[in-house]
CSV table of C-alpha atoms and ligand atoms in Angstrom, one decimal:
chain,number,residue,atom,x,y,z
A,20,UNK,CA,-71.7,-14.4,-21.6
A,21,UNK,CA,-75.0,-14.9,-23.5
A,22,UNK,CA,-78.0,-16.6,-21.8
A,23,UNK,CA,-79.3,-19.5,-23.6
A,24,UNK,CA,-81.7,-20.9,-21.1
A,25,UNK,CA,-83.7,-19.0,-18.4
A,26,UNK,CA,-86.2,-20.2,-15.7
A,27,UNK,CA,-88.3,-17.6,-13.9
A,28,UNK,CA,-90.3,-18.1,-10.9
A,29,UNK,CA,-90.7,-21.6,-12.0
A,30,UNK,CA,-93.3,-23.8,-9.9
A,31,UNK,CA,-94.7,-27.2,-10.7
A,32,UNK,CA,-97.4,-28.9,-8.7
A,33,UNK,CA,-99.2,-32.4,-9.0
A,34,UNK,CA,-102.6,-32.6,-7.7
A,35,UNK,CA,-102.9,-36.3,-6.6
A,36,UNK,CA,-105.4,-35.7,-4.1
A,37,UNK,CA,-108.4,-33.4,-4.7
A,38,UNK,CA,-107.8,-29.9,-3.5
A,39,UNK,CA,-104.4,-31.0,-2.2
A,40,UNK,CA,-101.7,-29.9,-4.7
A,41,UNK,CA,-98.2,-31.4,-4.2
A,42,UNK,CA,-95.6,-28.7,-4.9
A,43,UNK,CA,-92.4,-30.5,-6.5
A,44,UNK,CA,-90.6,-27.3,-8.0
A,45,UNK,CA,-90.8,-24.1,-6.0
A,46,UNK,CA,-89.9,-20.8,-7.5
A,47,UNK,CA,-87.0,-21.8,-9.1
A,48,UNK,CA,-84.9,-19.0,-10.9
A,49,UNK,CA,-82.1,-20.2,-13.1
A,50,UNK,CA,-79.6,-19.2,-15.8
A,51,UNK,CA,-77.7,-21.1,-18.2
A,52,UNK,CA,-75.0,-19.4,-20.3
A,53,UNK,CA,-74.2,-20.5,-23.8
A,54,UNK,CA,-71.5,-23.1,-23.6
A,55,UNK,CA,-71.7,-23.9,-19.9
A,56,UNK,CA,-71.3,-27.2,-18.5
A,57,UNK,CA,-73.9,-27.6,-15.5
A,58,UNK,CA,-74.9,-30.5,-13.3
A,59,UNK,CA,-77.9,-30.8,-11.1
A,60,UNK,CA,-77.5,-32.7,-7.8
A,61,UNK,CA,-79.8,-33.4,-4.9
A,62,UNK,CA,-81.4,-36.3,-3.1
A,63,UNK,CA,-84.0,-38.7,-4.6
A,64,UNK,CA,-87.2,-37.0,-4.9
A,65,UNK,CA,-85.9,-33.6,-4.8
A,66,UNK,CA,-87.3,-32.3,-8.0
A,67,UNK,CA,-84.1,-32.7,-10.3
A,68,UNK,CA,-85.8,-34.6,-13.3
A,69,UNK,CA,-88.9,-32.5,-13.0
A,70,UNK,CA,-86.7,-29.5,-13.2
A,71,UNK,CA,-85.2,-30.6,-16.3
A,72,UNK,CA,-88.2,-31.7,-18.3
A,73,UNK,CA,-89.8,-28.5,-17.4
A,74,UNK,CA,-86.8,-26.3,-18.5
A,75,UNK,CA,-86.4,-28.1,-21.7
A,76,UNK,CA,-90.3,-27.8,-22.4
A,77,UNK,CA,-90.7,-31.6,-22.3
A,78,UNK,CA,-93.3,-30.8,-19.4
A,79,UNK,CA,-95.2,-27.9,-18.5
A,80,UNK,CA,-94.8,-25.6,-15.6
A,81,UNK,CA,-97.8,-24.8,-13.2
A,82,UNK,CA,-96.7,-21.0,-13.3
A,83,UNK,CA,-93.8,-19.4,-14.2
A,84,UNK,CA,-91.6,-18.9,-17.5
A,85,UNK,CA,-89.1,-20.4,-19.4
A,86,UNK,CA,-86.9,-18.6,-22.0
A,87,UNK,CA,-84.7,-20.1,-24.7
A,88,UNK,CA,-82.5,-17.8,-26.6
A,89,UNK,CA,-84.7,-14.8,-25.2
A,90,UNK,CA,-87.9,-16.3,-26.5
A,91,UNK,CA,-90.5,-17.4,-23.8
A,92,UNK,CA,-90.9,-21.0,-24.8
A,93,UNK,CA,-93.3,-21.7,-21.9
A,94,UNK,CA,-95.8,-19.7,-24.1
A,95,UNK,CA,-95.2,-21.5,-27.5
A,96,UNK,CA,-97.9,-23.7,-28.8
A,97,UNK,CA,-97.1,-27.4,-28.5
A,98,UNK,CA,-96.1,-28.0,-32.2
A,99,UNK,CA,-93.6,-24.9,-32.2
A,100,UNK,CA,-92.2,-26.2,-28.9
A,101,UNK,CA,-91.7,-29.6,-30.4
A,102,UNK,CA,-90.0,-28.3,-33.5
A,103,UNK,CA,-87.5,-26.2,-31.2
A,104,UNK,CA,-86.9,-29.5,-29.0
A,105,UNK,CA,-86.2,-31.4,-32.1
A,106,UNK,CA,-83.8,-28.9,-33.5
A,107,UNK,CA,-82.0,-27.0,-30.7
A,108,UNK,CA,-82.2,-29.6,-27.9
A,109,UNK,CA,-80.6,-33.1,-27.5
A,110,UNK,CA,-81.7,-35.6,-24.6
A,111,UNK,CA,-79.7,-38.4,-23.1
A,112,UNK,CA,-81.5,-40.4,-20.4
A,113,UNK,CA,-80.4,-43.1,-17.8
A,114,UNK,CA,-82.5,-46.1,-19.6
A,115,UNK,CA,-82.0,-45.5,-23.4
A,116,UNK,CA,-85.1,-45.5,-25.2
A,117,UNK,CA,-84.1,-47.0,-28.4
A,118,UNK,CA,-86.6,-48.7,-31.2
A,119,UNK,CA,-85.9,-52.1,-31.3
A,120,UNK,CA,-87.3,-52.8,-34.7
A,121,UNK,CA,-84.8,-50.5,-36.1
A,122,UNK,CA,-81.0,-51.0,-36.5
A,123,UNK,CA,-78.6,-48.8,-34.9
A,124,UNK,CA,-77.9,-46.3,-37.5
A,125,UNK,CA,-81.6,-46.0,-38.2
A,126,UNK,CA,-82.2,-45.2,-34.4
A,127,UNK,CA,-79.7,-42.4,-34.8
A,128,UNK,CA,-80.8,-40.7,-37.9
A,129,UNK,CA,-84.6,-41.0,-37.3
A,130,UNK,CA,-85.0,-37.5,-35.4
A,131,UNK,CA,-82.8,-36.0,-38.3
A,132,UNK,CA,-85.0,-37.1,-40.9
A,133,UNK,CA,-88.3,-36.0,-39.2
A,134,UNK,CA,-86.3,-32.5,-38.8
A,135,UNK,CA,-86.1,-32.4,-42.5
A,136,UNK,CA,-83.4,-29.4,-42.4
A,137,UNK,CA,-80.7,-31.6,-44.5
A,138,UNK,CA,-81.0,-34.4,-47.1
A,139,UNK,CA,-81.0,-38.0,-46.0
A,140,UNK,CA,-77.6,-38.6,-47.3
A,141,UNK,CA,-76.3,-35.7,-45.5
A,142,UNK,CA,-77.9,-36.9,-42.2
A,143,UNK,CA,-76.6,-40.7,-42.8
A,144,UNK,CA,-72.9,-39.0,-43.3
A,145,UNK,CA,-73.3,-36.9,-40.1
A,146,UNK,CA,-74.5,-40.1,-38.1
A,147,UNK,CA,-71.5,-42.1,-39.3
A,148,UNK,CA,-69.0,-39.3,-38.5
A,149,UNK,CA,-70.7,-39.0,-35.0
A,150,UNK,CA,-70.4,-42.9,-34.6
A,151,UNK,CA,-66.9,-42.7,-35.8
A,152,UNK,CA,-66.0,-40.3,-33.0
A,153,UNK,CA,-67.6,-42.4,-30.4
A,154,UNK,CA,-65.9,-45.4,-31.7
A,155,UNK,CA,-69.2,-47.5,-32.5
A,156,UNK,CA,-69.2,-46.9,-36.4
A,157,UNK,CA,-69.0,-50.6,-36.8
A,158,UNK,CA,-72.4,-51.1,-35.1
A,159,UNK,CA,-74.2,-49.2,-37.9
A,160,UNK,CA,-76.1,-51.9,-39.1
A,161,UNK,CA,-76.4,-54.1,-36.0
A,162,UNK,CA,-79.5,-54.5,-34.3
A,163,UNK,CA,-79.7,-52.7,-30.8
A,164,UNK,CA,-79.4,-56.2,-28.9
A,165,UNK,CA,-76.0,-56.7,-30.2
A,166,UNK,CA,-74.4,-53.7,-28.3
A,167,UNK,CA,-73.4,-53.5,-24.7
A,168,UNK,CA,-74.8,-51.0,-22.2
A,169,UNK,CA,-71.8,-48.5,-22.7
A,170,UNK,CA,-72.1,-48.9,-26.8
A,171,UNK,CA,-75.7,-48.4,-26.3
A,172,UNK,CA,-75.2,-44.9,-24.1
A,173,UNK,CA,-72.9,-43.8,-27.2
A,174,UNK,CA,-75.7,-44.5,-29.5
A,175,UNK,CA,-77.9,-42.4,-27.4
A,176,UNK,CA,-75.4,-39.5,-27.4
A,177,UNK,CA,-75.1,-39.8,-31.3
A,178,UNK,CA,-78.9,-39.9,-31.3
A,179,UNK,CA,-79.0,-36.5,-29.2
A,180,UNK,CA,-76.2,-34.7,-31.3
A,181,UNK,CA,-77.4,-35.7,-34.9
A,182,UNK,CA,-79.6,-32.4,-35.1
A,183,UNK,CA,-76.3,-30.6,-33.7
A,184,UNK,CA,-78.5,-29.3,-30.7
A,185,UNK,CA,-77.6,-25.9,-28.9
A,186,UNK,CA,-78.1,-27.4,-25.7
A,187,UNK,CA,-77.7,-30.9,-24.3
A,188,UNK,CA,-79.8,-32.5,-21.5
A,189,UNK,CA,-79.1,-35.6,-19.8
A,190,UNK,CA,-81.1,-37.1,-17.2
A,191,UNK,CA,-78.5,-39.5,-15.3
A,192,UNK,CA,-76.8,-40.3,-18.7
A,193,UNK,CA,-74.4,-42.8,-16.9
A,194,UNK,CA,-76.4,-44.2,-14.1
A,195,UNK,CA,-76.9,-47.6,-15.7
A,196,UNK,CA,-73.0,-47.6,-16.6
A,197,UNK,CA,-69.7,-48.9,-14.8
A,198,UNK,CA,-67.0,-46.4,-13.8
A,199,UNK,CA,-65.1,-47.1,-17.0
A,200,UNK,CA,-67.8,-46.7,-19.2
A,201,UNK,CA,-68.9,-43.5,-17.2
A,202,UNK,CA,-65.4,-42.1,-17.7
A,203,UNK,CA,-65.5,-42.5,-21.3
A,204,UNK,CA,-68.9,-41.2,-21.7
A,205,UNK,CA,-67.8,-37.9,-19.6
A,206,UNK,CA,-64.5,-37.5,-22.0
A,207,UNK,CA,-67.0,-37.7,-24.9
A,208,UNK,CA,-69.4,-35.2,-23.3
A,209,UNK,CA,-66.4,-32.9,-22.3
A,210,UNK,CA,-65.3,-32.8,-26.0
A,211,UNK,CA,-69.1,-32.0,-27.1
A,212,UNK,CA,-69.0,-29.1,-24.5
A,213,UNK,CA,-65.6,-27.9,-25.8
A,214,UNK,CA,-67.0,-27.9,-29.3
A,215,UNK,CA,-69.7,-25.3,-27.9
A,216,UNK,CA,-72.6,-27.1,-26.7
A,217,UNK,CA,-74.2,-26.2,-23.6
A,218,UNK,CA,-74.8,-29.1,-21.3
A,219,UNK,CA,-77.2,-29.6,-18.5
A,220,UNK,CA,-76.9,-32.7,-16.4
A,221,UNK,CA,-78.7,-34.3,-13.6
A,222,UNK,CA,-76.6,-36.7,-11.8
A,223,UNK,CA,-76.1,-38.6,-8.3
A,224,UNK,CA,-72.5,-39.1,-9.1
A,225,UNK,CA,-69.9,-36.8,-7.9
A,226,UNK,CA,-67.5,-38.1,-10.6
A,227,UNK,CA,-69.9,-37.0,-13.1
A,228,UNK,CA,-70.9,-33.6,-11.6
A,229,UNK,CA,-67.0,-32.9,-10.8
A,230,UNK,CA,-66.6,-32.8,-15.0
A,231,UNK,CA,-68.9,-29.7,-15.0
A,232,UNK,CA,-68.2,-26.1,-14.3
A,233,UNK,CA,-71.1,-25.4,-12.2
A,234,UNK,CA,-73.0,-27.4,-9.8
A,235,UNK,CA,-76.8,-26.7,-9.0
A,236,UNK,CA,-78.0,-28.3,-5.5
A,237,UNK,CA,-81.9,-29.0,-5.2
A,238,UNK,CA,-83.4,-30.1,-2.0
A,239,UNK,CA,-87.3,-30.4,-1.5
A,240,UNK,CA,-88.0,-28.4,-5.0
A,241,UNK,CA,-85.7,-25.7,-4.3
A,242,UNK,CA,-82.6,-24.8,-5.8
A,243,UNK,CA,-80.4,-24.3,-2.3
A,244,UNK,CA,-77.3,-23.7,-3.8
A,245,UNK,CA,-75.3,-22.8,-7.2
A,246,UNK,CA,-71.6,-23.1,-7.0
A,247,UNK,CA,-68.7,-22.6,-9.6
A,248,UNK,CA,-66.1,-25.0,-9.7
A,249,UNK,CA,-64.2,-23.9,-12.5
A,250,UNK,CA,-63.6,-25.9,-15.9
A,251,UNK,CA,-62.4,-29.2,-15.5
A,252,UNK,CA,-59.0,-29.9,-17.1
A,253,UNK,CA,-58.0,-33.4,-18.1
A,254,UNK,CA,-55.9,-34.4,-14.9
A,255,UNK,CA,-56.6,-37.2,-12.6
A,256,UNK,CA,-55.5,-35.5,-9.5
A,257,UNK,CA,-57.2,-32.3,-10.1
A,258,UNK,CA,-60.4,-34.4,-10.8
A,259,UNK,CA,-60.0,-36.3,-7.4
A,260,UNK,CA,-59.7,-32.5,-5.7
A,261,UNK,CA,-62.9,-31.8,-7.2
A,262,UNK,CA,-64.7,-34.7,-6.4
A,263,UNK,CA,-63.7,-34.5,-2.8
A,264,UNK,CA,-64.6,-30.8,-2.7
A,265,UNK,CA,-68.3,-31.8,-4.2
A,266,UNK,CA,-68.8,-34.7,-1.5
A,267,UNK,CA,-67.8,-32.3,1.2
A,268,UNK,CA,-70.4,-30.0,-0.1
A,269,UNK,CA,-73.2,-32.8,-0.3
A,270,UNK,CA,-72.3,-33.6,3.5
A,271,UNK,CA,-72.4,-29.9,4.4
A,272,UNK,CA,-75.7,-29.5,2.8
A,273,UNK,CA,-77.2,-32.7,4.6
A,274,UNK,CA,-77.5,-34.6,1.4
B,413,ATP,N1,-96.5,-37.2,-12.5
B,413,ATP,C1,-96.1,-37.0,-11.3
B,413,ATP,N2,-97.3,-37.1,-10.7
B,413,ATP,C2,-97.2,-36.8,-9.3
B,413,ATP,N3,-96.1,-36.7,-8.6
B,413,ATP,C3,-95.1,-36.8,-9.4
B,413,ATP,C4,-94.9,-37.2,-10.7
B,413,ATP,N4,-93.6,-37.0,-11.3
B,413,ATP,C5,-93.1,-36.7,-10.2
B,413,ATP,N5,-93.7,-36.5,-9.4
B,413,ATP,C6,-93.1,-36.2,-7.7
B,413,ATP,O1,-92.3,-35.3,-7.9
B,413,ATP,C7,-91.2,-35.5,-7.0
B,413,ATP,C8,-89.7,-35.3,-7.6
B,413,ATP,O2,-89.7,-36.0,-8.5
B,413,ATP,P1,-88.2,-36.2,-9.9
B,413,ATP,O3,-88.5,-37.3,-10.3
B,413,ATP,O4,-88.2,-34.8,-10.2
B,413,ATP,O5,-87.1,-36.5,-8.5
B,413,ATP,P2,-85.6,-36.7,-8.6
B,413,ATP,O6,-85.0,-35.6,-7.8
B,413,ATP,O7,-85.5,-36.7,-10.1
B,413,ATP,O8,-85.3,-38.1,-8.1
B,413,ATP,P3,-84.5,-39.3,-8.6
B,413,ATP,O9,-83.3,-38.8,-8.0
B,413,ATP,O10,-85.2,-40.3,-7.7
B,413,ATP,O11,-84.7,-39.3,-10.0
B,413,ATP,C9,-91.1,-36.9,-6.4
B,413,ATP,O12,-91.8,-36.7,-5.1
B,413,ATP,C10,-92.4,-37.7,-7.3
B,413,ATP,O13,-93.0,-38.6,-6.7
B,414,MG,MG1,-85.0,-38.4,-11.5
């Protein structure tokens, strides 16, 4: 096993009132192995998004360290960190932040043009291949207002994958979707994971977490449990068993 991402003694607090720091992440220790598919669950306000942003270098911790492939990225200057995020990490959010004045293809390729690691022709080809895999290639030259929520989330996944990231982070990536689109997106994420990409997802949805192989549970800024659930294999009955196991754990933990 190769550790791709690690947090050591991670703390994050906000000072909203003078001299009264509000502690959001409390001494988090976490390791993610290359190729793993991990979910983070926990009540609203428990610090899931904050953990995701801090561990991916989008936000700074108050103390502690984050390592990516053995390098301490929490000590990186902002520019180096931005380059690492651009080339090694992909992000999908609940609310898709797409640019309205660009068509769908241009939204997908933008960060690859910025990374400048391949020619624009190669980037466009890769974007169209990704769009084909997601079943949205016919939308390439359309405006984002001409796509449905489920289609836009596929656009967001193509955008997150355009630089071939090593780790894909998602903050409730299916939070705005109906259950059919959620299932389709989860099938896509399973294929991406099977092709070798490490995935870390924040979710409230047991249907989503049941597709991962390990679930982290957060409560009041602390990681209170870290449980493996084995690899998901495409089997509806098996998925139901995993979902009920997760629901039971959530009840047991008082979520
Ligand atoms: N910029 C900020 N300034 C002050 N407090 C913040 C800030 N961002 C988050 N918080 C607080 O940190 C806590 C954790 O927030 P976070 O968004 O990480 O929770 P979450 O588990 O993702 O919740 P949800 O499930 O509702 O998305 C909350 O109490 C929130 O109010
Ligand atoms: Mg959140």
